[in-house]
């Protein structure tokens, strides 16, 4: 006997969506569609209908997963925020030397941007016009603060292990390295040609290693 429309069961959530691997795959597809729509059209112009079309489903089906656009956009934002930072932290933990830690975090941040190519544009759109009651801009600040804290903690350990130059101020150094990471994020958002992007990444890694300049030929005392 068919179950009346809207009735809940042991195999459905409070939103009425089915439970299981297929349900999670559908949810991920919806989140990816949301990120693309908001990144390309902005928060206010993005509608449930547009997201459903991008996710190749009906608006009615989408509502089984999320009750409204605000909750959907918040879930999309949280998805990226909760995945990115732990990945960067794990990359740092898998190395010992300070420079190796920073380079590992740098490499992982590149992979995160590869996995979420629209994340920066999505973040920009959210900051520009998302409703204040969602507090998404604050969540974004928290995520980037976590990255800076990771960099600072890594450098502090480097001071303890005597791996940093004498007289290096940890907070200032953390700001400098953090700006390299943020700059790469912004650069990736401009969608440069792949070859140019990878060459830039390689040059930034040379900069972090201190290999970008030939100090034996020219040395500035500034």
C-alpha positions as protocol buffer text, in pm:
chain_id: "A"
residue {
  index: 1
  type: UNK
  ca { x: 0 y: 0 z: 0 }
}
residue {
  index: 2
  type: UNK
  ca { x: 138 y: 338 z: -97 }
}
residue {
  index: 3
  type: UNK
  ca { x: 235 y: 570 z: 186 }
}
residue {
  index: 4
  type: UNK
  ca { x: 46 y: 902 z: 193 }
}
residue {
  index: 5
  type: UNK
  ca { x: 246 y: 1194 z: 60 }
}
residue {
  index: 6
  type: UNK
  ca { x: 454 y: 1358 z: 333 }
}
residue {
  index: 7
  type: UNK
  ca { x: 434 y: 1064 z: 571 }
}
residue {
  index: 8
  type: UNK
  ca { x: 754 y: 979 z: 757 }
}
residue {
  index: 9
  type: UNK
  ca { x: 903 y: 634 z: 800 }
}
residue {
  index: 10
  type: UNK
  ca { x: 1197 y: 463 z: 966 }
}
residue {
  index: 11
  type: UNK
  ca { x: 1390 y: 507 z: 642 }
}
residue {
  index: 12
  type: UNK
  ca { x: 1334 y: 879 z: 600 }
}
residue {
  index: 13
  type: UNK
  ca { x: 1460 y: 1186 z: 782 }
}
residue {
  index: 14
  type: UNK
  ca { x: 1251 y: 1462 z: 933 }
}
residue {
  index: 15
  type: UNK
  ca { x: 1268 y: 1636 z: 594 }
}
residue {
  index: 16
  type: UNK
  ca { x: 1126 y: 1330 z: 423 }
}
residue {
  index: 17
  type: UNK
  ca { x: 1439 y: 1246 z: 227 }
}
residue {
  index: 18
  type: UNK
  ca { x: 1550 y: 884 z: 191 }
}
residue {
  index: 19
  type: UNK
  ca { x: 1847 y: 757 z: 390 }
}
residue {
  index: 20
  type: UNK
  ca { x: 2142 y: 580 z: 232 }
}
residue {
  index: 21
  type: UNK
  ca { x: 2435 y: 618 z: -5 }
}
residue {
  index: 22
  type: UNK
  ca { x: 2215 y: 736 z: -291 }
}
residue {
  index: 23
  type: UNK
  ca { x: 2066 y: 1002 z: -65 }
}
residue {
  index: 24
  type: UNK
  ca { x: 2413 y: 1132 z: 24 }
}
residue {
  index: 25
  type: UNK
  ca { x: 2515 y: 1137 z: -342 }
}
residue {
  index: 26
  type: UNK
  ca { x: 2206 y: 1342 z: -423 }
}
residue {
  index: 27
  type: UNK
  ca { x: 2279 y: 1578 z: -136 }
}
residue {
  index: 28
  type: UNK
  ca { x: 2632 y: 1632 z: -263 }
}
residue {
  index: 29
  type: UNK
  ca { x: 2499 y: 1701 z: -612 }
}
residue {
  index: 30
  type: UNK
  ca { x: 2265 y: 1962 z: -467 }
}
residue {
  index: 31
  type: UNK
  ca { x: 2547 y: 2128 z: -272 }
}
residue {
  index: 32
  type: UNK
  ca { x: 2768 y: 2139 z: -581 }
}
residue {
  index: 33
  type: UNK
  ca { x: 2484 y: 2291 z: -782 }
}
residue {
  index: 34
  type: UNK
  ca { x: 2426 y: 2551 z: -511 }
}
residue {
  index: 35
  type: UNK
  ca { x: 2792 y: 2649 z: -507 }
}
residue {
  index: 36
  type: UNK
  ca { x: 2796 y: 2692 z: -883 }
}
residue {
  index: 37
  type: UNK
  ca { x: 2473 y: 2894 z: -896 }
}
residue {
  index: 38
  type: UNK
  ca { x: 2569 y: 3129 z: -613 }
}
residue {
  index: 39
  type: UNK
  ca { x: 2924 y: 3171 z: -747 }
}
residue {
  index: 40
  type: UNK
  ca { x: 2797 y: 3259 z: -1094 }
}
residue {
  index: 41
  type: UNK
  ca { x: 2476 y: 3450 z: -1018 }
}
residue {
  index: 42
  type: UNK
  ca { x: 2511 y: 3574 z: -660 }
}
residue {
  index: 43
  type: UNK
  ca { x: 2300 y: 3493 z: -356 }
}
residue {
  index: 44
  type: UNK
  ca { x: 1995 y: 3708 z: -431 }
}
residue {
  index: 45
  type: UNK
  ca { x: 1956 y: 3595 z: -794 }
}
residue {
  index: 46
  type: UNK
  ca { x: 1996 y: 3228 z: -711 }
}
residue {
  index: 47
  type: UNK
  ca { x: 1664 y: 3049 z: -670 }
}
residue {
  index: 48
  type: UNK
  ca { x: 1567 y: 2699 z: -565 }
}
residue {
  index: 49
  type: UNK
  ca { x: 1445 y: 2644 z: -919 }
}
residue {
  index: 50
  type: UNK
  ca { x: 1785 y: 2738 z: -1064 }
}
residue {
  index: 51
  type: UNK
  ca { x: 1965 y: 2512 z: -818 }
}
residue {
  index: 52
  type: UNK
  ca { x: 1729 y: 2223 z: -891 }
}
residue {
  index: 53
  type: UNK
  ca { x: 1782 y: 2269 z: -1264 }
}
residue {
  index: 54
  type: UNK
  ca { x: 2160 y: 2266 z: -1217 }
}
residue {
  index: 55
  type: UNK
  ca { x: 2131 y: 1953 z: -999 }
}
residue {
  index: 56
  type: UNK
  ca { x: 1909 y: 1789 z: -1262 }
}
residue {
  index: 57
  type: UNK
  ca { x: 1612 y: 1738 z: -1033 }
}
residue {
  index: 58
  type: UNK
  ca { x: 1278 y: 1900 z: -956 }
}
residue {
  index: 59
  type: UNK
  ca { x: 1229 y: 2176 z: -702 }
}
residue {
  index: 60
  type: UNK
  ca { x: 993 y: 1948 z: -511 }
}
residue {
  index: 61
  type: UNK
  ca { x: 1259 y: 1678 z: -483 }
}
residue {
  index: 62
  type: UNK
  ca { x: 1514 y: 1932 z: -364 }
}
residue {
  index: 63
  type: UNK
  ca { x: 1283 y: 2043 z: -83 }
}
residue {
  index: 64
  type: UNK
  ca { x: 1302 y: 1688 z: 55 }
}
residue {
  index: 65
  type: UNK
  ca { x: 1666 y: 1765 z: 135 }
}
residue {
  index: 66
  type: UNK
  ca { x: 1657 y: 2132 z: 238 }
}
residue {
  index: 67
  type: UNK
  ca { x: 1361 y: 2341 z: 360 }
}
residue {
  index: 68
  type: UNK
  ca { x: 1467 y: 2669 z: 197 }
}
residue {
  index: 69
  type: UNK
  ca { x: 1742 y: 2848 z: 8 }
}
residue {
  index: 70
  type: UNK
  ca { x: 1901 y: 2998 z: 318 }
}
residue {
  index: 71
  type: UNK
  ca { x: 1951 y: 2658 z: 481 }
}
residue {
  index: 72
  type: UNK
  ca { x: 2079 y: 2514 z: 154 }
}
residue {
  index: 73
  type: UNK
  ca { x: 2337 y: 2787 z: 106 }
}
residue {
  index: 74
  type: UNK
  ca { x: 2446 y: 2760 z: 469 }
}
residue {
  index: 75
  type: UNK
  ca { x: 2488 y: 2381 z: 433 }
}
residue {
  index: 76
  type: UNK
  ca { x: 2697 y: 2434 z: 119 }
}
residue {
  index: 77
  type: UNK
  ca { x: 2919 y: 2683 z: 296 }
}
residue {
  index: 78
  type: UNK
  ca { x: 2958 y: 2462 z: 602 }
}
residue {
  index: 79
  type: UNK
  ca { x: 3047 y: 2165 z: 380 }
}
residue {
  index: 80
  type: UNK
  ca { x: 3353 y: 2341 z: 242 }
}
residue {
  index: 81
  type: UNK
  ca { x: 3449 y: 2496 z: 576 }
}
residue {
  index: 82
  type: UNK
  ca { x: 3438 y: 2167 z: 765 }
}
residue {
  index: 83
  type: UNK
  ca { x: 3636 y: 1978 z: 501 }
}
residue {
  index: 84
  type: UNK
  ca { x: 3913 y: 2224 z: 416 }
}
residue {
  index: 85
  type: UNK
  ca { x: 4068 y: 2303 z: 755 }
}
residue {
  index: 86
  type: UNK
  ca { x: 4097 y: 1940 z: 880 }
}
residue {
  index: 87
  type: UNK
  ca { x: 4267 y: 1847 z: 553 }
}
residue {
  index: 88
  type: UNK
  ca { x: 4522 y: 2125 z: 599 }
}
residue {
  index: 89
  type: UNK
  ca { x: 4581 y: 2030 z: 962 }
}
residue {
  index: 90
  type: UNK
  ca { x: 4635 y: 1667 z: 868 }
}
residue {
  index: 91
  type: UNK
  ca { x: 4883 y: 1768 z: 598 }
}
residue {
  index: 92
  type: UNK
  ca { x: 5086 y: 1961 z: 856 }
}
residue {
  index: 93
  type: UNK
  ca { x: 5076 y: 1676 z: 1107 }
}
residue {
  index: 94
  type: UNK
  ca { x: 5224 y: 1433 z: 855 }
}
residue {
  index: 95
  type: UNK
  ca { x: 5550 y: 1629 z: 845 }
}
residue {
  index: 96
  type: UNK
  ca { x: 5813 y: 1723 z: 1102 }
}
residue {
  index: 97
  type: UNK
  ca { x: 6024 y: 2015 z: 981 }
}
residue {
  index: 98
  type: UNK
  ca { x: 5863 y: 2360 z: 977 }
}
residue {
  index: 99
  type: UNK
  ca { x: 5922 y: 2426 z: 609 }
}
residue {
  index: 100
  type: UNK
  ca { x: 5798 y: 2079 z: 516 }
}
residue {
  index: 101
  type: UNK
  ca { x: 5483 y: 2142 z: 718 }
}
residue {
  index: 102
  type: UNK
  ca { x: 5416 y: 2473 z: 544 }
}
residue {
  index: 103
  type: UNK
  ca { x: 5480 y: 2327 z: 199 }
}
residue {
  index: 104
  type: UNK
  ca { x: 5253 y: 2032 z: 277 }
}
residue {
  index: 105
  type: UNK
  ca { x: 4976 y: 2270 z: 386 }
}
residue {
  index: 106
  type: UNK
  ca { x: 5036 y: 2474 z: 71 }
}
residue {
  index: 107
  type: UNK
  ca { x: 5012 y: 2164 z: -151 }
}
residue {
  index: 108
  type: UNK
  ca { x: 4696 y: 2050 z: 26 }
}
residue {
  index: 109
  type: UNK
  ca { x: 4538 y: 2393 z: -13 }
}
residue {
  index: 110
  type: UNK
  ca { x: 4599 y: 2362 z: -387 }
}
residue {
  index: 111
  type: UNK
  ca { x: 4425 y: 2024 z: -384 }
}
residue {
  index: 112
  type: UNK
  ca { x: 4134 y: 2169 z: -187 }
}
residue {
  index: 113
  type: UNK
  ca { x: 4095 y: 2442 z: -448 }
}
residue {
  index: 114
  type: UNK
  ca { x: 4110 y: 2177 z: -718 }
}
residue {
  index: 115
  type: UNK
  ca { x: 3837 y: 1978 z: -544 }
}
residue {
  index: 116
  type: UNK
  ca { x: 3628 y: 2293 z: -486 }
}
residue {
  index: 117
  type: UNK
  ca { x: 3712 y: 2517 z: -785 }
}
residue {
  index: 118
  type: UNK
  ca { x: 3418 y: 2750 z: -720 }
}
residue {
  index: 119
  type: UNK
  ca { x: 3478 y: 2788 z: -346 }
}
residue {
  index: 120
  type: UNK
  ca { x: 3646 y: 3130 z: -364 }
}
residue {
  index: 121
  type: UNK
  ca { x: 3385 y: 3279 z: -598 }
}
residue {
  index: 122
  type: UNK
  ca { x: 3114 y: 3130 z: -376 }
}
residue {
  index: 123
  type: UNK
  ca { x: 3275 y: 3285 z: -68 }
}
residue {
  index: 124
  type: UNK
  ca { x: 3292 y: 3624 z: -241 }
}
residue {
  index: 125
  type: UNK
  ca { x: 2924 y: 3609 z: -334 }
}
residue {
  index: 126
  type: UNK
  ca { x: 2827 y: 3515 z: 20 }
}
residue {
  index: 127
  type: UNK
  ca { x: 3027 y: 3801 z: 168 }
}
residue {
  index: 128
  type: UNK
  ca { x: 2878 y: 4047 z: -79 }
}
residue {
  index: 129
  type: UNK
  ca { x: 2509 y: 3989 z: -24 }
}
residue {
  index: 130
  type: UNK
  ca { x: 2410 y: 3702 z: 206 }
}
residue {
  index: 131
  type: UNK
  ca { x: 2150 y: 3784 z: 475 }
}
residue {
  index: 132
  type: UNK
  ca { x: 2318 y: 3893 z: 797 }
}
residue {
  index: 133
  type: UNK
  ca { x: 2118 y: 3650 z: 1009 }
}
residue {
  index: 134
  type: UNK
  ca { x: 2293 y: 3357 z: 840 }
}
residue {
  index: 135
  type: UNK
  ca { x: 2631 y: 3481 z: 974 }
}
residue {
  index: 136
  type: UNK
  ca { x: 2808 y: 3323 z: 675 }
}
residue {
  index: 137
  type: UNK
  ca { x: 3067 y: 3598 z: 644 }
}
residue {
  index: 138
  type: UNK
  ca { x: 3158 y: 3542 z: 1007 }
}
residue {
  index: 139
  type: UNK
  ca { x: 3189 y: 3169 z: 942 }
}
residue {
  index: 140
  type: UNK
  ca { x: 3419 y: 3245 z: 649 }
}
residue {
  index: 141
  type: UNK
  ca { x: 3635 y: 3464 z: 872 }
}
residue {
  index: 142
  type: UNK
  ca { x: 3653 y: 3181 z: 1126 }
}
residue {
  index: 143
  type: UNK
  ca { x: 3768 y: 2938 z: 858 }
}
residue {
  index: 144
  type: UNK
  ca { x: 4045 y: 3169 z: 739 }
}
residue {
  index: 145
  type: UNK
  ca { x: 4140 y: 3247 z: 1098 }
}
residue {
  index: 146
  type: UNK
  ca { x: 4183 y: 2873 z: 1151 }
}
residue {
  index: 147
  type: UNK
  ca { x: 4425 y: 2865 z: 857 }
}
residue {
  index: 148
  type: UNK
  ca { x: 4624 y: 3154 z: 997 }
}
residue {
  index: 149
  type: UNK
  ca { x: 4634 y: 2990 z: 1340 }
}
residue {
  index: 150
  type: UNK
  ca { x: 4767 y: 2673 z: 1181 }
}
residue {
  index: 151
  type: UNK
  ca { x: 5042 y: 2871 z: 1011 }
}
residue {
  index: 152
  type: UNK
  ca { x: 5125 y: 3058 z: 1333 }
}
residue {
  index: 153
  type: UNK
  ca { x: 5136 y: 2738 z: 1539 }
}
residue {
  index: 154
  type: UNK
  ca { x: 5366 y: 2581 z: 1281 }
}
residue {
  index: 155
  type: UNK
  ca { x: 5600 y: 2880 z: 1294 }
}
residue {
  index: 156
  type: UNK
  ca { x: 5595 y: 2885 z: 1675 }
}
residue {
  index: 157
  type: UNK
  ca { x: 5704 y: 2523 z: 1672 }
}
residue {
  index: 158
  type: UNK
  ca { x: 5974 y: 2624 z: 1427 }
}
residue {
  index: 159
  type: UNK
  ca { x: 6103 y: 2884 z: 1674 }
}
residue {
  index: 160
  type: UNK
  ca { x: 6104 y: 2621 z: 1949 }
}
residue {
  index: 161
  type: UNK
  ca { x: 6299 y: 2384 z: 1723 }
}
residue {
  index: 162
  type: UNK
  ca { x: 6534 y: 2666 z: 1615 }
}
residue {
  index: 163
  type: UNK
  ca { x: 6433 y: 2630 z: 1250 }
}
residue {
  index: 164
  type: UNK
  ca { x: 6350 y: 2997 z: 1194 }
}
residue {
  index: 165
  type: UNK
  ca { x: 6594 y: 3279 z: 1140 }
}
residue {
  index: 166
  type: UNK
  ca { x: 6706 y: 3480 z: 1441 }
}
residue {
  index: 167
  type: UNK
  ca { x: 6488 y: 3778 z: 1520 }
}
residue {
  index: 168
  type: UNK
  ca { x: 6188 y: 3652 z: 1323 }
}
residue {
  index: 169
  type: UNK
  ca { x: 5861 y: 3778 z: 1471 }
}
residue {
  index: 170
  type: UNK
  ca { x: 5616 y: 3487 z: 1461 }
}
residue {
  index: 171
  type: UNK
  ca { x: 5301 y: 3699 z: 1425 }
}
residue {
  index: 172
  type: UNK
  ca { x: 5444 y: 3903 z: 1138 }
}
residue {
  index: 173
  type: UNK
  ca { x: 5580 y: 3591 z: 969 }
}
residue {
  index: 174
  type: UNK
  ca { x: 5241 y: 3421 z: 1008 }
}
residue {
  index: 175
  type: UNK
  ca { x: 5074 y: 3720 z: 844 }
}
residue {
  index: 176
  type: UNK
  ca { x: 5319 y: 3707 z: 554 }
}
residue {
  index: 177
  type: UNK
  ca { x: 5276 y: 3334 z: 489 }
}
residue {
  index: 178
  type: UNK
  ca { x: 4900 y: 3363 z: 534 }
}
residue {
  index: 179
  type: UNK
  ca { x: 4886 y: 3636 z: 269 }
}
residue {
  index: 180
  type: UNK
  ca { x: 5062 y: 3401 z: 27 }
}
residue {
  index: 181
  type: UNK
  ca { x: 4788 y: 3144 z: 85 }
}
residue {
  index: 182
  type: UNK
  ca { x: 4507 y: 3398 z: 54 }
}
residue {
  index: 183
  type: UNK
  ca { x: 4665 y: 3547 z: -255 }
}
residue {
  index: 184
  type: UNK
  ca { x: 4672 y: 3206 z: -419 }
}
residue {
  index: 185
  type: UNK
  ca { x: 4304 y: 3164 z: -335 }
}
residue {
  index: 186
  type: UNK
  ca { x: 4218 y: 3493 z: -503 }
}
residue {
  index: 187
  type: UNK
  ca { x: 4437 y: 3412 z: -801 }
}
residue {
  index: 188
  type: UNK
  ca { x: 4268 y: 3074 z: -846 }
}
residue {
  index: 189
  type: UNK
  ca { x: 3929 y: 3250 z: -847 }
}
residue {
  index: 190
  type: UNK
  ca { x: 4033 y: 3441 z: -1160 }
}
residue {
  index: 191
  type: UNK
  ca { x: 4048 y: 3107 z: -1346 }
}
residue {
  index: 192
  type: UNK
  ca { x: 4396 y: 3142 z: -1499 }
}
residue {
  index: 193
  type: UNK
  ca { x: 4509 y: 2892 z: -1764 }
}
residue {
  index: 194
  type: UNK
  ca { x: 4617 y: 2565 z: -1595 }
}
residue {
  index: 195
  type: UNK
  ca { x: 4978 y: 2590 z: -1713 }
}
residue {
  index: 196
  type: UNK
  ca { x: 5007 y: 2945 z: -1581 }
}
residue {
  index: 197
  type: UNK
  ca { x: 4844 y: 2849 z: -1251 }
}
residue {
  index: 198
  type: UNK
  ca { x: 5078 y: 2554 z: -1189 }
}
residue {
  index: 199
  type: UNK
  ca { x: 5381 y: 2766 z: -1280 }
}
residue {
  index: 200
  type: UNK
  ca { x: 5269 y: 3028 z: -1028 }
}
residue {
  index: 201
  type: UNK
  ca { x: 5223 y: 2762 z: -760 }
}
residue {
  index: 202
  type: UNK
  ca { x: 5575 y: 2635 z: -830 }
}
residue {
  index: 203
  type: UNK
  ca { x: 5716 y: 2990 z: -801 }
}
residue {
  index: 204
  type: UNK
  ca { x: 5538 y: 3046 z: -469 }
}
residue {
  index: 205
  type: UNK
  ca { x: 5687 y: 2725 z: -335 }
}
residue {
  index: 206
  type: UNK
  ca { x: 6030 y: 2848 z: -443 }
}
residue {
  index: 207
  type: UNK
  ca { x: 5957 y: 3170 z: -256 }
}
residue {
  index: 208
  type: UNK
  ca { x: 5870 y: 2979 z: 61 }
}
residue {
  index: 209
  type: UNK
  ca { x: 6187 y: 2770 z: 25 }
}
residue {
  index: 210
  type: UNK
  ca { x: 6400 y: 3081 z: -23 }
}
residue {
  index: 211
  type: UNK
  ca { x: 6499 y: 2964 z: -372 }
}
residue {
  index: 212
  type: UNK
  ca { x: 6340 y: 3242 z: -577 }
}
residue {
  index: 213
  type: UNK
  ca { x: 6644 y: 3470 z: -567 }
}
residue {
  index: 214
  type: UNK
  ca { x: 7013 y: 3405 z: -623 }
}
residue {
  index: 215
  type: UNK
  ca { x: 7149 y: 3569 z: -312 }
}
residue {
  index: 216
  type: UNK
  ca { x: 7506 y: 3495 z: -417 }
}
residue {
  index: 217
  type: UNK
  ca { x: 7474 y: 3736 z: -711 }
}
residue {
  index: 218
  type: UNK
  ca { x: 7265 y: 4016 z: -566 }
}
residue {
  index: 219
  type: UNK
  ca { x: 7187 y: 4074 z: -201 }
}
residue {
  index: 220
  type: UNK
  ca { x: 6975 y: 4360 z: -74 }
}
residue {
  index: 221
  type: UNK
  ca { x: 7013 y: 4486 z: 282 }
}
residue {
  index: 222
  type: UNK
  ca { x: 6674 y: 4658 z: 287 }
}
